[in-house]
PDB file of C-alpha atoms in Angstrom:
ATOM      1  CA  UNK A   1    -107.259-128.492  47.909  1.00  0.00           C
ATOM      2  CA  UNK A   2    -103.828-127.905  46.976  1.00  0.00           C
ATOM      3  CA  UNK A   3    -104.889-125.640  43.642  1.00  0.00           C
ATOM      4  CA  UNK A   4    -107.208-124.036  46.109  1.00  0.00           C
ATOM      5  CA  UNK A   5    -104.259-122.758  48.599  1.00  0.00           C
ATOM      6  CA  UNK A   6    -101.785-122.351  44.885  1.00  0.00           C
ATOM      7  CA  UNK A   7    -104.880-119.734  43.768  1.00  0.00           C
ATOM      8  CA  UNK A   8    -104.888-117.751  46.791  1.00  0.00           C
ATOM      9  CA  UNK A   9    -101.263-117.351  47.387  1.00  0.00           C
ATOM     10  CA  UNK A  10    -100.567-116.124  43.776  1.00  0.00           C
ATOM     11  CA  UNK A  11    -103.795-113.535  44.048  1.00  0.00           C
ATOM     12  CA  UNK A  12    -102.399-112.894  48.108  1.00  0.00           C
ATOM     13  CA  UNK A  13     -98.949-111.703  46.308  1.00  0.00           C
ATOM     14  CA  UNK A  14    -100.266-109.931  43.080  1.00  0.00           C
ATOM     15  CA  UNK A  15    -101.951-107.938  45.190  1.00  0.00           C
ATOM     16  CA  UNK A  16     -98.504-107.346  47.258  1.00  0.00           C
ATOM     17  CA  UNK A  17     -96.480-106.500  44.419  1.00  0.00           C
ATOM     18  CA  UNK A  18     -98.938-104.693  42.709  1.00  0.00           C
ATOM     19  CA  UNK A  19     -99.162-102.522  46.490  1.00  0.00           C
ATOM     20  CA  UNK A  20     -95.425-101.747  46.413  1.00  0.00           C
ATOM     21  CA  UNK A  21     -94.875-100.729  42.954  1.00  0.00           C
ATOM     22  CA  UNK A  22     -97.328 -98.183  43.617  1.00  0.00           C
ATOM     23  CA  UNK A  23     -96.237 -96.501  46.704  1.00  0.00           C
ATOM     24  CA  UNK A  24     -92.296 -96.679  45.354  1.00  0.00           C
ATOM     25  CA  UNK A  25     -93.214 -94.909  41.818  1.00  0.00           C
ATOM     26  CA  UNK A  26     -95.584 -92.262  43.882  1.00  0.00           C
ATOM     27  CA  UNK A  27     -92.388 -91.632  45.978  1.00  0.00           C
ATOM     28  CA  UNK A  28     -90.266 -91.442  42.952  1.00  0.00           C
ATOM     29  CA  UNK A  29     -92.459 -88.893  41.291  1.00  0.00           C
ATOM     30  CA  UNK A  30     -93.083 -87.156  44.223  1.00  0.00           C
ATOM     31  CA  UNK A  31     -91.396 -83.323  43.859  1.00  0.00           C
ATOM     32  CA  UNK A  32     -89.534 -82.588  46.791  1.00  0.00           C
ATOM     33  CA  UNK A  33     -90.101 -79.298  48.780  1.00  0.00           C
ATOM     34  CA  UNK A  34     -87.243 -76.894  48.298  1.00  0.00           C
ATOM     35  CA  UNK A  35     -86.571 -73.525  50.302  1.00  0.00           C
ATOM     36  CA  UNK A  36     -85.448 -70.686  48.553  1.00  0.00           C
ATOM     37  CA  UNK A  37     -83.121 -69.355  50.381  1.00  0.00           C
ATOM     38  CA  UNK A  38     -82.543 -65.098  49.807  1.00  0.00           C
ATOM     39  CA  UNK A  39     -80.125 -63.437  47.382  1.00  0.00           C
ATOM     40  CA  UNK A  40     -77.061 -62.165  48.794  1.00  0.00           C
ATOM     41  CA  UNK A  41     -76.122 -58.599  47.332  1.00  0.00           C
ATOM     42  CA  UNK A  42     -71.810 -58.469  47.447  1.00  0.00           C
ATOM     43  CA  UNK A  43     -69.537 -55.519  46.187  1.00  0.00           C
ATOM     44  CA  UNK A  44     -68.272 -55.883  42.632  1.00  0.00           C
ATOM     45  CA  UNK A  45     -66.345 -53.936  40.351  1.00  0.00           C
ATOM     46  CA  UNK A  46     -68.773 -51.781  37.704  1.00  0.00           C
ATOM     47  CA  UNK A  47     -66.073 -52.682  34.730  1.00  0.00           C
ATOM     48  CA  UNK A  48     -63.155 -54.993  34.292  1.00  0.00           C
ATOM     49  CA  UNK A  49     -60.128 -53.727  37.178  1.00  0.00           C
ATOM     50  CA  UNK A  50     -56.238 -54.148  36.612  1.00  0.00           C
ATOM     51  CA  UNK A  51     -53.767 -54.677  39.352  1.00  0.00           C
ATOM     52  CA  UNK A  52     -52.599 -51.699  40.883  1.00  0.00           C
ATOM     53  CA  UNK A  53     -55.807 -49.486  40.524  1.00  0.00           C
ATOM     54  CA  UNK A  54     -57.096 -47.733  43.648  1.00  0.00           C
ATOM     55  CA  UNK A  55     -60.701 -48.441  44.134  1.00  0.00           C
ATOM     56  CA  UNK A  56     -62.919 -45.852  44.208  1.00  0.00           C
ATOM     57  CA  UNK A  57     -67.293 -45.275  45.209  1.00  0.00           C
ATOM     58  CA  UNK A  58     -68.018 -45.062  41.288  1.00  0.00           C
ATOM     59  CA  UNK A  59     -65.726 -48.285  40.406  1.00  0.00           C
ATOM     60  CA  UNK A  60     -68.291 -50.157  42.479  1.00  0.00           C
ATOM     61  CA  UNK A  61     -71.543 -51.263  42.405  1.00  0.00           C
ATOM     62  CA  UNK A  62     -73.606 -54.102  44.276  1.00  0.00           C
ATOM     63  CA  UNK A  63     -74.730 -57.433  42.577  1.00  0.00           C
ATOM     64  CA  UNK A  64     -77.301 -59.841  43.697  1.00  0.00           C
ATOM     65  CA  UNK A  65     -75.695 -63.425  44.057  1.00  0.00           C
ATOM     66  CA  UNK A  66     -77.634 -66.545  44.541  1.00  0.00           C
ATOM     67  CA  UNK A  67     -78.136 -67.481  48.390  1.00  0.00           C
ATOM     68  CA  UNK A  68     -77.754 -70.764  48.330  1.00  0.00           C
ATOM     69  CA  UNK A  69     -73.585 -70.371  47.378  1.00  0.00           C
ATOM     70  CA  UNK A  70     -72.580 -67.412  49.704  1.00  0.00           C
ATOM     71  CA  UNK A  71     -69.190 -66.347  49.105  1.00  0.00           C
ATOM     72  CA  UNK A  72     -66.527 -66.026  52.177  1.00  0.00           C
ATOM     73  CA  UNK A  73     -64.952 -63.095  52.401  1.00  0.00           C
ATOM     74  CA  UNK A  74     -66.694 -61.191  50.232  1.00  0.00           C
ATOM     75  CA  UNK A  75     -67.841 -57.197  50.808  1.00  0.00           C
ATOM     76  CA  UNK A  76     -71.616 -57.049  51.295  1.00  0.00           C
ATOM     77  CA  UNK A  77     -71.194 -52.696  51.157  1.00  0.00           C
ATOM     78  CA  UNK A  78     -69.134 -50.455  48.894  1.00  0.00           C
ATOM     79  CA  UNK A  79     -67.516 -48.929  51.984  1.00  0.00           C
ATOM     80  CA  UNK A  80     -65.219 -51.371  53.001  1.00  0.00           C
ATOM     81  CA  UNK A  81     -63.870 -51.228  49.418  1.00  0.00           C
ATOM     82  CA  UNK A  82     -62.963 -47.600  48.613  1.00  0.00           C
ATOM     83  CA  UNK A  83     -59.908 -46.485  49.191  1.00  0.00           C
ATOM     84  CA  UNK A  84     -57.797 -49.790  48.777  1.00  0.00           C
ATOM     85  CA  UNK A  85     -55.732 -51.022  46.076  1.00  0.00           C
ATOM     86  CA  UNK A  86     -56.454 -53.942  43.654  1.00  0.00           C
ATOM     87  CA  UNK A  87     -53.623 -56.660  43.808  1.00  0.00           C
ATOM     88  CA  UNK A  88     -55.006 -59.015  41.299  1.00  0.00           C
ATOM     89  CA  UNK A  89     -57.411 -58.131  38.042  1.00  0.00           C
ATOM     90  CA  UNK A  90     -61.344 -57.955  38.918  1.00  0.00           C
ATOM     91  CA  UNK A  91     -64.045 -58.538  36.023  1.00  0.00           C
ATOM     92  CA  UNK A  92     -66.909 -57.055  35.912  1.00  0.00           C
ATOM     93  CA  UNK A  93     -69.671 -58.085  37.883  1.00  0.00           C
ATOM     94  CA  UNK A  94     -67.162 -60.772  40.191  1.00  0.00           C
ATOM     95  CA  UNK A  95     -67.657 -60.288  43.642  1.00  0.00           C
ATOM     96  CA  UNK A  96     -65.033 -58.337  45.426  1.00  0.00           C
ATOM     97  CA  UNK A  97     -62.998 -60.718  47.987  1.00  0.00           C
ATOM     98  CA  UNK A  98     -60.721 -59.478  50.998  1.00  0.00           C
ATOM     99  CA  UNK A  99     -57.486 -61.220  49.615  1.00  0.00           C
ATOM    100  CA  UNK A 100     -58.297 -59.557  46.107  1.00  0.00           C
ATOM    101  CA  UNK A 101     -57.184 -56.184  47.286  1.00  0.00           C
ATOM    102  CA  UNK A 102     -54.553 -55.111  49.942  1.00  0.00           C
ATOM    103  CA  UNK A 103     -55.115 -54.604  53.425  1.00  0.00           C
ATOM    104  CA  UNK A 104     -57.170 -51.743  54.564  1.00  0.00           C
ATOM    105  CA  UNK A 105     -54.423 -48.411  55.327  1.00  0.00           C
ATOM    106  CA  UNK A 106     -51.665 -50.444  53.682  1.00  0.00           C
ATOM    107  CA  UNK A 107     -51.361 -47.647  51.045  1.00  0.00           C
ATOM    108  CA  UNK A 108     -49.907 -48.198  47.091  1.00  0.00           C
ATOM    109  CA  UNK A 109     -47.204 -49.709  45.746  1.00  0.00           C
ATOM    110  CA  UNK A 110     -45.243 -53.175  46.832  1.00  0.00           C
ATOM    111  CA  UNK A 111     -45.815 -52.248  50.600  1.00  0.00           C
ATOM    112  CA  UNK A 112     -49.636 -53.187  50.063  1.00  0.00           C
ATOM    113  CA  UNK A 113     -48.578 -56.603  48.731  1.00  0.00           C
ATOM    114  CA  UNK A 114     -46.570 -57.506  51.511  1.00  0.00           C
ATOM    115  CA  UNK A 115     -48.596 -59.555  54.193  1.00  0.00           C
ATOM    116  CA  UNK A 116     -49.385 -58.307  57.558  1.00  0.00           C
ATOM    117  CA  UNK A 117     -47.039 -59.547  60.014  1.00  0.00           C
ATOM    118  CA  UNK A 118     -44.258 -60.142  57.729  1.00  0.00           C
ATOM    119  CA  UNK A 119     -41.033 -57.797  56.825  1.00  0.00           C
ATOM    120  CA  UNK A 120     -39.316 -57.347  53.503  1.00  0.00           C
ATOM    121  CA  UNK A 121     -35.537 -56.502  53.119  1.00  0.00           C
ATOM    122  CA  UNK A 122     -34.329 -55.372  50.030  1.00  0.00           C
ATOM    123  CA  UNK A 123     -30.875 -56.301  48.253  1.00  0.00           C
ATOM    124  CA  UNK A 124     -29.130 -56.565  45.074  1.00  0.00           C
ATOM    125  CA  UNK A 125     -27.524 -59.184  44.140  1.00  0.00           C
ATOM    126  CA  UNK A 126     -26.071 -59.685  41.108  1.00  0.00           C
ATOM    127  CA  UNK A 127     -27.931 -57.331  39.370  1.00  0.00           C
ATOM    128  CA  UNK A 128     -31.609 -58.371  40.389  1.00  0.00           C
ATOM    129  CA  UNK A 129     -33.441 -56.519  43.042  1.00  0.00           C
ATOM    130  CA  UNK A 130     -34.648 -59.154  45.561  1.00  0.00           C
ATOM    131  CA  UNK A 131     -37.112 -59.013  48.667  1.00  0.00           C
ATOM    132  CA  UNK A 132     -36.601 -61.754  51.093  1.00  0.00           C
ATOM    133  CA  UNK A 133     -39.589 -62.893  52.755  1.00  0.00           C
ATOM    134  CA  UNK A 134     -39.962 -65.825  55.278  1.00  0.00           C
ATOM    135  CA  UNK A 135     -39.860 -69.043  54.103  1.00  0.00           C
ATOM    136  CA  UNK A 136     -39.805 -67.427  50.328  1.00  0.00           C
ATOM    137  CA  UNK A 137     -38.311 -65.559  48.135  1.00  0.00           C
ATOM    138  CA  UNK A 138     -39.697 -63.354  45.777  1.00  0.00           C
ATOM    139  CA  UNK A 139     -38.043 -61.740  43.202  1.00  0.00           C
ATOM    140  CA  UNK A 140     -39.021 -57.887  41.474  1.00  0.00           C
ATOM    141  CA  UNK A 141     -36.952 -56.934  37.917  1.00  0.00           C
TER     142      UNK A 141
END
């Protein structure tokens, strides 16, 4: 009687095991469902930009960028682009950010590279032409 009751519970818990191993590998190789999310198209430079160039319609061009990373603060149209100056170096083909060029109206030359809000007093000292800005100092040769 007692190899009787040994028998069953053995078959009882092949048949167990043998249950779960087969629903955990058909979850393992079960593909999961993805959605593709769109392409986002942004505003980037048609060849490589230096600092100080003023952008203009044919220095632009849109680029598809992949939907699921969508870039913050970047220019989905060429029109909020023209016009302004570059303030650091653009590849080609990089997406065009708002703190890559200077404000919108701010015009050429250091005034577009000082911050909205904030004032810049020039002096000479010693030599060195200085502008003083809030909490930091920044120094032009």
């Amino acid at each position: 009687m007692n190899t009787k009751r040994i028998l069953i519970a053995l078959t009882l818990s092949l048949f167990v095991s043998g249950l779960c191993t087969w629903l955990v590998s058909r979850k393992l190789t079960a593909t999961p469902t993805v959605q593709k999310q769109p392409d986002v198209i942004y505003a980037a430079p048609s060849h490589a930009l230096q600092a100080g160039e003023v952008l203009k319609a044919e220095d632009v061009n849109l680029v598809t960028w992949p939907g699921s990373k969508p870039i913050e603060g970047a220019f989905s149209q060429t029109a909020g682009v023209t016009g302004r100056e570059v303030l650091f170096p653009l590849a080609k083909d990089q997406p065009i950010l708002d703190s890559d060029l200077s404000a919108a109206g701010a015009g050429t030359g250091l005034a577009s590279k000082i911050p909205n809000g904030m004032r810049a007093t020039p002096t000479r000292w010693l030599g060195l032409r200085d502008f003083w800005f809030p909490a930091r100092i920044s120094t032009c040769w």
